[in-house]
């Protein structure tokens, strides 16, 4: 299934947020998700599933790398979907959650394995290999996507429409394999890959050097949310391999508790509100799944 996320959708979400939009020559973020305070109801069922050590201490530690829309590092601390979820989960589980930032996925894994952190929230794929060492809670779906200029939406509405055009991507990222696969599908109608930095890839779309920027869907939607009316996002669903998961150490028991906590947020409507706030409403799951790659 392919879908187009319109600029109008992002604009409607921005209208609900507390931050206004601006358009300046530095092309800084025009807006972020923001919005009303997060409130959720306590779930005894989820709290009872917490490991005894967390129940006794009343605290747990989350970790993650500063990466929008999950964690956005600003002058006043972190904002983003991660902090919003953290606030909601504190209320659902009845514990205090501390956040310990890291500088990348390798550091996240080490923090979980060493016990410095209990749980990770961010953008990692649920894979059988990862499930060997960690319990994964699938709570979001994302896949490869293509950021295009809004005025080209009629021309480019599916990935196949990029055949014969130029697609930029962050060199060394997972998007490279998707661009290469699409180029192979295009055959003689040559697609030209353009490896750049992440910022360079987006700017290439702005300048016309590239027709689309291949990016993780959550990244593309955040860029769209920041810059009202400028971009649209073309997405191709590729199946359960694109489930995004939270992680805890294998066998710790926290995976079961977090699965129940996410379910409580879904049942209360808080989860969907947060997904909508960060322009990820179409990526919400109906229910969280523990270790979906089994």
PDB file of C-alpha atoms in Angstrom:
ATOM      1  CA  UNK A   1       0.000   0.000   0.000  1.00  0.00           C
ATOM      2  CA  UNK A   2       1.265   3.452  -0.885  1.00  0.00           C
ATOM      3  CA  UNK A   3       0.045   6.675   0.660  1.00  0.00           C
ATOM      4  CA  UNK A   4       0.650  10.385   0.290  1.00  0.00           C
ATOM      5  CA  UNK A   5       0.867  12.534   3.413  1.00  0.00           C
ATOM      6  CA  UNK A   6      -0.362  15.925   2.339  1.00  0.00           C
ATOM      7  CA  UNK A   7       0.873  19.297   3.427  1.00  0.00           C
ATOM      8  CA  UNK A   8      -2.708  20.128   4.378  1.00  0.00           C
ATOM      9  CA  UNK A   9      -2.646  17.330   6.943  1.00  0.00           C
ATOM     10  CA  UNK A  10       0.546  18.658   8.473  1.00  0.00           C
ATOM     11  CA  UNK A  11      -0.842  22.188   8.446  1.00  0.00           C
ATOM     12  CA  UNK A  12      -3.946  21.071  10.319  1.00  0.00           C
ATOM     13  CA  UNK A  13      -1.777  19.467  12.965  1.00  0.00           C
ATOM     14  CA  UNK A  14       0.269  22.615  13.266  1.00  0.00           C
ATOM     15  CA  UNK A  15      -2.882  24.641  13.820  1.00  0.00           C
ATOM     16  CA  UNK A  16      -3.580  22.495  16.871  1.00  0.00           C
ATOM     17  CA  UNK A  17      -0.104  22.953  18.304  1.00  0.00           C
ATOM     18  CA  UNK A  18       1.073  25.728  20.560  1.00  0.00           C
ATOM     19  CA  UNK A  19       3.933  26.829  18.326  1.00  0.00           C
ATOM     20  CA  UNK A  20       3.465  29.214  15.440  1.00  0.00           C
ATOM     21  CA  UNK A  21       5.181  29.001  12.072  1.00  0.00           C
ATOM     22  CA  UNK A  22       7.733  31.315  10.530  1.00  0.00           C
ATOM     23  CA  UNK A  23       9.680  31.329   7.294  1.00  0.00           C
ATOM     24  CA  UNK A  24      13.124  32.921   7.397  1.00  0.00           C
ATOM     25  CA  UNK A  25      16.248  32.823   5.298  1.00  0.00           C
ATOM     26  CA  UNK A  26      18.021  30.448   7.661  1.00  0.00           C
ATOM     27  CA  UNK A  27      15.294  27.845   7.054  1.00  0.00           C
ATOM     28  CA  UNK A  28      15.091  27.023  10.755  1.00  0.00           C
ATOM     29  CA  UNK A  29      12.233  24.945  12.131  1.00  0.00           C
ATOM     30  CA  UNK A  30       8.959  26.765  11.662  1.00  0.00           C
ATOM     31  CA  UNK A  31       7.154  24.736  14.294  1.00  0.00           C
ATOM     32  CA  UNK A  32       7.311  21.583  16.356  1.00  0.00           C
ATOM     33  CA  UNK A  33       4.612  19.331  17.716  1.00  0.00           C
ATOM     34  CA  UNK A  34       4.122  20.859  21.146  1.00  0.00           C
ATOM     35  CA  UNK A  35       0.598  21.276  22.433  1.00  0.00           C
ATOM     36  CA  UNK A  36      -1.413  20.786  25.594  1.00  0.00           C
ATOM     37  CA  UNK A  37      -0.048  19.091  28.695  1.00  0.00           C
ATOM     38  CA  UNK A  38      -0.036  15.300  28.549  1.00  0.00           C
ATOM     39  CA  UNK A  39      -2.444  13.585  30.944  1.00  0.00           C
ATOM     40  CA  UNK A  40      -3.126   9.872  31.366  1.00  0.00           C
ATOM     41  CA  UNK A  41      -4.776   7.587  33.906  1.00  0.00           C
ATOM     42  CA  UNK A  42      -3.002   5.151  36.208  1.00  0.00           C
ATOM     43  CA  UNK A  43      -3.171   1.470  35.183  1.00  0.00           C
ATOM     44  CA  UNK A  44      -2.874  -0.964  38.071  1.00  0.00           C
ATOM     45  CA  UNK A  45      -2.603  -3.844  35.610  1.00  0.00           C
ATOM     46  CA  UNK A  46       0.454  -2.347  33.916  1.00  0.00           C
ATOM     47  CA  UNK A  47       2.039  -1.217  37.192  1.00  0.00           C
ATOM     48  CA  UNK A  48       1.734  -4.707  38.676  1.00  0.00           C
ATOM     49  CA  UNK A  49       3.785  -6.084  35.769  1.00  0.00           C
ATOM     50  CA  UNK A  50       6.790  -3.848  36.465  1.00  0.00           C
ATOM     51  CA  UNK A  51       9.913  -5.658  37.707  1.00  0.00           C
ATOM     52  CA  UNK A  52       9.984  -5.718  41.495  1.00  0.00           C
ATOM     53  CA  UNK A  53      13.122  -3.567  41.613  1.00  0.00           C
ATOM     54  CA  UNK A  54      11.315  -0.746  39.785  1.00  0.00           C
ATOM     55  CA  UNK A  55       8.212  -1.136  41.941  1.00  0.00           C
ATOM     56  CA  UNK A  56      10.374  -0.882  45.067  1.00  0.00           C
ATOM     57  CA  UNK A  57      12.383   2.149  43.917  1.00  0.00           C
ATOM     58  CA  UNK A  58       9.514   3.951  42.219  1.00  0.00           C
ATOM     59  CA  UNK A  59      11.835   5.004  39.402  1.00  0.00           C
ATOM     60  CA  UNK A  60      12.999   3.764  36.029  1.00  0.00           C
ATOM     61  CA  UNK A  61      15.453   5.109  33.472  1.00  0.00           C
ATOM     62  CA  UNK A  62      14.805   5.611  29.780  1.00  0.00           C
ATOM     63  CA  UNK A  63      17.490   6.170  27.188  1.00  0.00           C
ATOM     64  CA  UNK A  64      17.584   7.413  23.624  1.00  0.00           C
ATOM     65  CA  UNK A  65      19.601   9.414  21.139  1.00  0.00           C
ATOM     66  CA  UNK A  66      18.685  13.032  20.329  1.00  0.00           C
ATOM     67  CA  UNK A  67      16.849  12.499  17.040  1.00  0.00           C
ATOM     68  CA  UNK A  68      13.609  14.189  15.957  1.00  0.00           C
ATOM     69  CA  UNK A  69      10.780  13.594  16.386  1.00  0.00           C
ATOM     70  CA  UNK A  70      11.612  11.354  19.352  1.00  0.00           C
ATOM     71  CA  UNK A  71      14.036  13.598  21.252  1.00  0.00           C
ATOM     72  CA  UNK A  72      14.756  17.175  20.199  1.00  0.00           C
ATOM     73  CA  UNK A  73      17.583  18.834  22.097  1.00  0.00           C
ATOM     74  CA  UNK A  74      16.922  22.520  22.749  1.00  0.00           C
ATOM     75  CA  UNK A  75      17.996  25.326  25.046  1.00  0.00           C
ATOM     76  CA  UNK A  76      15.382  24.354  27.636  1.00  0.00           C
ATOM     77  CA  UNK A  77      16.030  20.614  27.482  1.00  0.00           C
ATOM     78  CA  UNK A  78      14.482  17.833  25.452  1.00  0.00           C
ATOM     79  CA  UNK A  79      11.130  18.002  23.720  1.00  0.00           C
ATOM     80  CA  UNK A  80       9.551  15.545  21.322  1.00  0.00           C
ATOM     81  CA  UNK A  81       7.456  12.421  21.200  1.00  0.00           C
ATOM     82  CA  UNK A  82       9.791  10.676  23.665  1.00  0.00           C
ATOM     83  CA  UNK A  83       9.344  13.209  26.490  1.00  0.00           C
ATOM     84  CA  UNK A  84       5.587  13.302  25.842  1.00  0.00           C
ATOM     85  CA  UNK A  85       5.424   9.505  26.113  1.00  0.00           C
ATOM     86  CA  UNK A  86       7.588   9.652  29.228  1.00  0.00           C
ATOM     87  CA  UNK A  87       5.138  12.040  30.901  1.00  0.00           C
ATOM     88  CA  UNK A  88       2.204   9.807  29.980  1.00  0.00           C
ATOM     89  CA  UNK A  89       3.952   6.635  31.133  1.00  0.00           C
ATOM     90  CA  UNK A  90       4.820   8.153  34.516  1.00  0.00           C
ATOM     91  CA  UNK A  91       1.106   8.602  35.100  1.00  0.00           C
ATOM     92  CA  UNK A  92       0.111   5.189  33.734  1.00  0.00           C
ATOM     93  CA  UNK A  93       2.754   3.280  35.713  1.00  0.00           C
ATOM     94  CA  UNK A  94       2.898   5.454  38.824  1.00  0.00           C
ATOM     95  CA  UNK A  95       6.692   5.769  38.758  1.00  0.00           C
ATOM     96  CA  UNK A  96       9.173   8.534  38.069  1.00  0.00           C
ATOM     97  CA  UNK A  97      11.028   8.171  34.765  1.00  0.00           C
ATOM     98  CA  UNK A  98      14.477   9.655  34.316  1.00  0.00           C
ATOM     99  CA  UNK A  99      15.946  10.209  30.859  1.00  0.00           C
ATOM    100  CA  UNK A 100      19.567   9.395  30.055  1.00  0.00           C
ATOM    101  CA  UNK A 101      20.572  10.624  26.576  1.00  0.00           C
ATOM    102  CA  UNK A 102      23.121   8.734  24.494  1.00  0.00           C
ATOM    103  CA  UNK A 103      24.986   9.518  21.290  1.00  0.00           C
ATOM    104  CA  UNK A 104      23.691   6.678  19.134  1.00  0.00           C
ATOM    105  CA  UNK A 105      22.269   3.170  18.928  1.00  0.00           C
ATOM    106  CA  UNK A 106      25.461   1.426  20.058  1.00  0.00           C
ATOM    107  CA  UNK A 107      25.457   3.498  23.240  1.00  0.00           C
ATOM    108  CA  UNK A 108      21.769   2.709  23.734  1.00  0.00           C
ATOM    109  CA  UNK A 109      22.458  -1.020  23.566  1.00  0.00           C
ATOM    110  CA  UNK A 110      25.365  -0.736  26.001  1.00  0.00           C
ATOM    111  CA  UNK A 111      23.231   1.274  28.434  1.00  0.00           C
ATOM    112  CA  UNK A 112      20.551  -1.414  28.429  1.00  0.00           C
ATOM    113  CA  UNK A 113      23.022  -4.286  28.706  1.00  0.00           C
ATOM    114  CA  UNK A 114      24.934  -2.656  31.561  1.00  0.00           C
ATOM    115  CA  UNK A 115      21.802  -1.786  33.523  1.00  0.00           C
ATOM    116  CA  UNK A 116      22.384   1.972  33.338  1.00  0.00           C
ATOM    117  CA  UNK A 117      19.031   2.266  31.562  1.00  0.00           C
ATOM    118  CA  UNK A 118      15.869   0.177  31.698  1.00  0.00           C
ATOM    119  CA  UNK A 119      14.056   1.058  28.483  1.00  0.00           C
ATOM    120  CA  UNK A 120      14.677   2.666  25.104  1.00  0.00           C
ATOM    121  CA  UNK A 121      12.172   4.717  23.135  1.00  0.00           C
ATOM    122  CA  UNK A 122      13.109   5.715  19.607  1.00  0.00           C
ATOM    123  CA  UNK A 123      13.268   4.525  16.049  1.00  0.00           C
ATOM    124  CA  UNK A 124      14.650   0.984  15.835  1.00  0.00           C
ATOM    125  CA  UNK A 125      13.288  -1.846  13.753  1.00  0.00           C
ATOM    126  CA  UNK A 126      11.976  -5.026  15.280  1.00  0.00           C
ATOM    127  CA  UNK A 127      14.212  -7.764  13.883  1.00  0.00           C
ATOM    128  CA  UNK A 128      14.802 -11.403  14.902  1.00  0.00           C
ATOM    129  CA  UNK A 129      18.481 -10.634  15.506  1.00  0.00           C
ATOM    130  CA  UNK A 130      17.688  -7.804  17.908  1.00  0.00           C
ATOM    131  CA  UNK A 131      15.150  -9.958  19.735  1.00  0.00           C
ATOM    132  CA  UNK A 132      17.875 -12.406  20.729  1.00  0.00           C
ATOM    133  CA  UNK A 133      19.180  -9.947  23.331  1.00  0.00           C
ATOM    134  CA  UNK A 134      16.263  -7.587  23.932  1.00  0.00           C
ATOM    135  CA  UNK A 135      12.517  -7.632  24.449  1.00  0.00           C
ATOM    136  CA  UNK A 136      10.970  -5.406  21.794  1.00  0.00           C
ATOM    137  CA  UNK A 137       7.661  -3.594  22.172  1.00  0.00           C
ATOM    138  CA  UNK A 138       6.351  -2.630  18.732  1.00  0.00           C
ATOM    139  CA  UNK A 139       4.380   0.599  19.142  1.00  0.00           C
ATOM    140  CA  UNK A 140       4.731   2.436  15.816  1.00  0.00           C
ATOM    141  CA  UNK A 141       5.045   1.648  12.114  1.00  0.00           C
ATOM    142  CA  UNK A 142       7.473   3.484   9.875  1.00  0.00           C
ATOM    143  CA  UNK A 143       9.087   2.695   6.562  1.00  0.00           C
ATOM    144  CA  UNK A 144      11.053   4.243   3.739  1.00  0.00           C
ATOM    145  CA  UNK A 145       9.605   7.473   2.414  1.00  0.00           C
ATOM    146  CA  UNK A 146      10.314  10.198  -0.091  1.00  0.00           C
ATOM    147  CA  UNK A 147      10.116  13.887   0.754  1.00  0.00           C
ATOM    148  CA  UNK A 148       9.057  15.960  -2.247  1.00  0.00           C
ATOM    149  CA  UNK A 149       8.205  19.595  -2.906  1.00  0.00           C
ATOM    150  CA  UNK A 150       4.502  20.206  -2.295  1.00  0.00           C
ATOM    151  CA  UNK A 151       3.989  21.640  -5.770  1.00  0.00           C
ATOM    152  CA  UNK A 152       5.012  18.313  -7.323  1.00  0.00           C
ATOM    153  CA  UNK A 153       2.397  16.173  -5.566  1.00  0.00           C
ATOM    154  CA  UNK A 154       0.362  15.671  -8.742  1.00  0.00           C
ATOM    155  CA  UNK A 155       3.481  14.522 -10.570  1.00  0.00           C
ATOM    156  CA  UNK A 156       4.933  12.269  -7.841  1.00  0.00           C
ATOM    157  CA  UNK A 157       2.411  10.265  -5.822  1.00  0.00           C
ATOM    158  CA  UNK A 158       4.089   6.831  -5.678  1.00  0.00           C
ATOM    159  CA  UNK A 159       7.717   5.689  -5.444  1.00  0.00           C
ATOM    160  CA  UNK A 160       7.472   4.398  -9.020  1.00  0.00           C
ATOM    161  CA  UNK A 161       6.892   7.975 -10.198  1.00  0.00           C
ATOM    162  CA  UNK A 162      10.517   8.670  -9.252  1.00  0.00           C
ATOM    163  CA  UNK A 163      11.815   6.531 -12.123  1.00  0.00           C
ATOM    164  CA  UNK A 164      13.753   8.779 -14.471  1.00  0.00           C
ATOM    165  CA  UNK A 165      14.340  11.315 -11.692  1.00  0.00           C
ATOM    166  CA  UNK A 166      17.028  12.034  -9.068  1.00  0.00           C
ATOM    167  CA  UNK A 167      16.673  10.892  -5.454  1.00  0.00           C
ATOM    168  CA  UNK A 168      18.956  12.155  -2.698  1.00  0.00           C
ATOM    169  CA  UNK A 169      19.627  10.242   0.522  1.00  0.00           C
ATOM    170  CA  UNK A 170      21.923  10.381   3.527  1.00  0.00           C
ATOM    171  CA  UNK A 171      25.073   8.528   2.568  1.00  0.00           C
ATOM    172  CA  UNK A 172      25.582   5.408   4.678  1.00  0.00           C
ATOM    173  CA  UNK A 173      22.005   5.375   5.978  1.00  0.00           C
ATOM    174  CA  UNK A 174      19.561   2.484   5.663  1.00  0.00           C
ATOM    175  CA  UNK A 175      17.766   4.431   2.933  1.00  0.00           C
ATOM    176  CA  UNK A 176      20.585   3.669   0.500  1.00  0.00           C
ATOM    177  CA  UNK A 177      19.380   0.092   0.036  1.00  0.00           C
ATOM    178  CA  UNK A 178      15.818   1.259  -0.664  1.00  0.00           C
ATOM    179  CA  UNK A 179      16.987   3.784  -3.257  1.00  0.00           C
ATOM    180  CA  UNK A 180      19.178   1.173  -4.929  1.00  0.00           C
ATOM    181  CA  UNK A 181      16.294  -1.325  -4.992  1.00  0.00           C
ATOM    182  CA  UNK A 182      13.969   1.259  -6.524  1.00  0.00           C
ATOM    183  CA  UNK A 183      16.615   2.139  -9.119  1.00  0.00           C
ATOM    184  CA  UNK A 184      16.807  -1.526 -10.086  1.00  0.00           C
ATOM    185  CA  UNK A 185      13.023  -1.710 -10.420  1.00  0.00           C
ATOM    186  CA  UNK A 186      13.067   1.351 -12.675  1.00  0.00           C
ATOM    187  CA  UNK A 187      15.312  -0.449 -15.173  1.00  0.00           C
ATOM    188  CA  UNK A 188      15.971   1.557 -18.321  1.00  0.00           C
ATOM    189  CA  UNK A 189      13.924   4.464 -16.965  1.00  0.00           C
ATOM    190  CA  UNK A 190      16.993   5.394 -14.962  1.00  0.00           C
ATOM    191  CA  UNK A 191      16.679   6.645 -11.398  1.00  0.00           C
ATOM    192  CA  UNK A 192      19.749   8.620 -10.333  1.00  0.00           C
ATOM    193  CA  UNK A 193      20.802   8.162  -6.672  1.00  0.00           C
ATOM    194  CA  UNK A 194      22.412  11.224  -5.071  1.00  0.00           C
ATOM    195  CA  UNK A 195      24.262  10.466  -1.795  1.00  0.00           C
ATOM    196  CA  UNK A 196      24.691  13.535   0.431  1.00  0.00           C
ATOM    197  CA  UNK A 197      24.420  14.496   4.087  1.00  0.00           C
ATOM    198  CA  UNK A 198      20.952  14.537   5.663  1.00  0.00           C
ATOM    199  CA  UNK A 199      20.704  18.334   5.478  1.00  0.00           C
ATOM    200  CA  UNK A 200      22.242  18.347   2.024  1.00  0.00           C
ATOM    201  CA  UNK A 201      19.674  15.835   0.817  1.00  0.00           C
ATOM    202  CA  UNK A 202      16.781  18.038   1.893  1.00  0.00           C
ATOM    203  CA  UNK A 203      18.384  21.180   0.492  1.00  0.00           C
ATOM    204  CA  UNK A 204      18.871  19.360  -2.810  1.00  0.00           C
ATOM    205  CA  UNK A 205      15.082  19.044  -3.041  1.00  0.00           C
ATOM    206  CA  UNK A 206      14.708  22.750  -2.256  1.00  0.00           C
ATOM    207  CA  UNK A 207      17.178  23.736  -4.964  1.00  0.00           C
ATOM    208  CA  UNK A 208      15.861  21.308  -7.576  1.00  0.00           C
ATOM    209  CA  UNK A 209      19.092  19.331  -7.657  1.00  0.00           C
ATOM    210  CA  UNK A 210      17.070  16.320  -6.474  1.00  0.00           C
ATOM    211  CA  UNK A 211      13.435  15.477  -7.104  1.00  0.00           C
ATOM    212  CA  UNK A 212      12.980  13.657  -3.799  1.00  0.00           C
ATOM    213  CA  UNK A 213      14.802  12.951  -0.549  1.00  0.00           C
ATOM    214  CA  UNK A 214      14.665   9.328   0.625  1.00  0.00           C
ATOM    215  CA  UNK A 215      14.376   9.314   4.409  1.00  0.00           C
ATOM    216  CA  UNK A 216      12.971   7.314   7.269  1.00  0.00           C
ATOM    217  CA  UNK A 217       9.278   8.148   7.432  1.00  0.00           C
ATOM    218  CA  UNK A 218       9.409   9.608  10.942  1.00  0.00           C
ATOM    219  CA  UNK A 219      12.238  11.921   9.835  1.00  0.00           C
ATOM    220  CA  UNK A 220      10.339  13.026   6.735  1.00  0.00           C
ATOM    221  CA  UNK A 221       7.135  13.688   8.632  1.00  0.00           C
ATOM    222  CA  UNK A 222       8.984  15.764  11.201  1.00  0.00           C
ATOM    223  CA  UNK A 223      10.547  17.883   8.447  1.00  0.00           C
ATOM    224  CA  UNK A 224       7.079  18.312   6.950  1.00  0.00           C
ATOM    225  CA  UNK A 225       5.650  19.328  10.316  1.00  0.00           C
ATOM    226  CA  UNK A 226       8.367  21.942  10.786  1.00  0.00           C
ATOM    227  CA  UNK A 227       7.913  23.606   7.413  1.00  0.00           C
ATOM    228  CA  UNK A 228       4.236  24.176   6.810  1.00  0.00           C
ATOM    229  CA  UNK A 229       3.079  23.791   3.233  1.00  0.00           C
ATOM    230  CA  UNK A 230       6.522  23.178   1.772  1.00  0.00           C
ATOM    231  CA  UNK A 231       6.669  19.390   1.452  1.00  0.00           C
ATOM    232  CA  UNK A 232       4.620  16.266   0.990  1.00  0.00           C
ATOM    233  CA  UNK A 233       5.654  12.712   1.846  1.00  0.00           C
ATOM    234  CA  UNK A 234       5.269   9.640  -0.347  1.00  0.00           C
ATOM    235  CA  UNK A 235       5.385   6.383   1.622  1.00  0.00           C
ATOM    236  CA  UNK A 236       5.442   2.739   0.633  1.00  0.00           C
ATOM    237  CA  UNK A 237       4.490   0.206   3.294  1.00  0.00           C
ATOM    238  CA  UNK A 238       6.781  -2.797   3.276  1.00  0.00           C
ATOM    239  CA  UNK A 239       5.297  -4.920   6.065  1.00  0.00           C
ATOM    240  CA  UNK A 240       6.053  -5.899   9.632  1.00  0.00           C
ATOM    241  CA  UNK A 241       9.802  -5.378   9.229  1.00  0.00           C
ATOM    242  CA  UNK A 242       8.979  -1.685   9.557  1.00  0.00           C
ATOM    243  CA  UNK A 243       7.570  -1.967  13.072  1.00  0.00           C
ATOM    244  CA  UNK A 244       9.357   0.481  15.348  1.00  0.00           C
ATOM    245  CA  UNK A 245      10.031  -0.835  18.814  1.00  0.00           C
ATOM    246  CA  UNK A 246      10.963   0.156  22.313  1.00  0.00           C
ATOM    247  CA  UNK A 247      13.595  -2.077  23.900  1.00  0.00           C
ATOM    248  CA  UNK A 248      14.381  -3.551  27.294  1.00  0.00           C
ATOM    249  CA  UNK A 249      16.868  -6.210  28.334  1.00  0.00           C
ATOM    250  CA  UNK A 250      15.736  -9.713  27.416  1.00  0.00           C
ATOM    251  CA  UNK A 251      13.931 -11.461  30.245  1.00  0.00           C
ATOM    252  CA  UNK A 252      13.829  -8.435  32.556  1.00  0.00           C
ATOM    253  CA  UNK A 253      10.027  -8.490  32.641  1.00  0.00           C
ATOM    254  CA  UNK A 254       9.846  -4.845  31.642  1.00  0.00           C
ATOM    255  CA  UNK A 255       8.731  -5.699  28.119  1.00  0.00           C
ATOM    256  CA  UNK A 256       5.451  -7.108  29.422  1.00  0.00           C
ATOM    257  CA  UNK A 257       4.854  -4.062  31.606  1.00  0.00           C
ATOM    258  CA  UNK A 258       5.571  -1.588  28.805  1.00  0.00           C
ATOM    259  CA  UNK A 259       3.330  -3.505  26.406  1.00  0.00           C
ATOM    260  CA  UNK A 260       0.484  -3.218  28.923  1.00  0.00           C
ATOM    261  CA  UNK A 261       1.281   0.464  29.484  1.00  0.00           C
ATOM    262  CA  UNK A 262       1.152   1.237  25.754  1.00  0.00           C
ATOM    263  CA  UNK A 263      -2.155  -0.627  25.563  1.00  0.00           C
ATOM    264  CA  UNK A 264      -3.493   1.526  28.397  1.00  0.00           C
ATOM    265  CA  UNK A 265      -2.502   4.685  26.508  1.00  0.00           C
ATOM    266  CA  UNK A 266      -4.222   3.356  23.384  1.00  0.00           C
ATOM    267  CA  UNK A 267      -7.401   2.511  25.305  1.00  0.00           C
ATOM    268  CA  UNK A 268      -7.434   5.978  26.889  1.00  0.00           C
ATOM    269  CA  UNK A 269      -6.973   7.754  23.545  1.00  0.00           C
ATOM    270  CA  UNK A 270      -3.767   9.393  24.765  1.00  0.00           C
ATOM    271  CA  UNK A 271      -1.571   7.415  22.387  1.00  0.00           C
ATOM    272  CA  UNK A 272      -3.425   8.557  19.263  1.00  0.00           C
ATOM    273  CA  UNK A 273      -3.394  12.156  20.473  1.00  0.00           C
ATOM    274  CA  UNK A 274       0.390  12.028  20.825  1.00  0.00           C
ATOM    275  CA  UNK A 275       0.863  10.394  17.433  1.00  0.00           C
ATOM    276  CA  UNK A 276      -1.275  13.114  15.844  1.00  0.00           C
ATOM    277  CA  UNK A 277       0.640  15.808  17.713  1.00  0.00           C
ATOM    278  CA  UNK A 278       3.906  14.704  16.109  1.00  0.00           C
ATOM    279  CA  UNK A 279       2.471  14.126  12.608  1.00  0.00           C
ATOM    280  CA  UNK A 280       2.578  10.339  13.017  1.00  0.00           C
ATOM    281  CA  UNK A 281      -1.139   9.654  13.275  1.00  0.00           C
ATOM    282  CA  UNK A 282      -1.151   7.409  10.209  1.00  0.00           C
ATOM    283  CA  UNK A 283       1.698   5.397  11.741  1.00  0.00           C
ATOM    284  CA  UNK A 284      -0.143   4.442  14.917  1.00  0.00           C
ATOM    285  CA  UNK A 285      -0.719   0.770  15.733  1.00  0.00           C
ATOM    286  CA  UNK A 286      -4.020  -0.726  16.889  1.00  0.00           C
ATOM    287  CA  UNK A 287      -2.252  -2.558  19.696  1.00  0.00           C
ATOM    288  CA  UNK A 288       1.346  -2.933  20.876  1.00  0.00           C
ATOM    289  CA  UNK A 289       3.052  -6.256  20.208  1.00  0.00           C
ATOM    290  CA  UNK A 290       5.775  -7.818  22.341  1.00  0.00           C
ATOM    291  CA  UNK A 291       8.567  -9.357  20.252  1.00  0.00           C
ATOM    292  CA  UNK A 292       6.738  -9.216  16.893  1.00  0.00           C
ATOM    293  CA  UNK A 293       9.641 -10.711  14.939  1.00  0.00           C
ATOM    294  CA  UNK A 294       9.345 -14.092  16.690  1.00  0.00           C
TER     295      UNK A 294
END
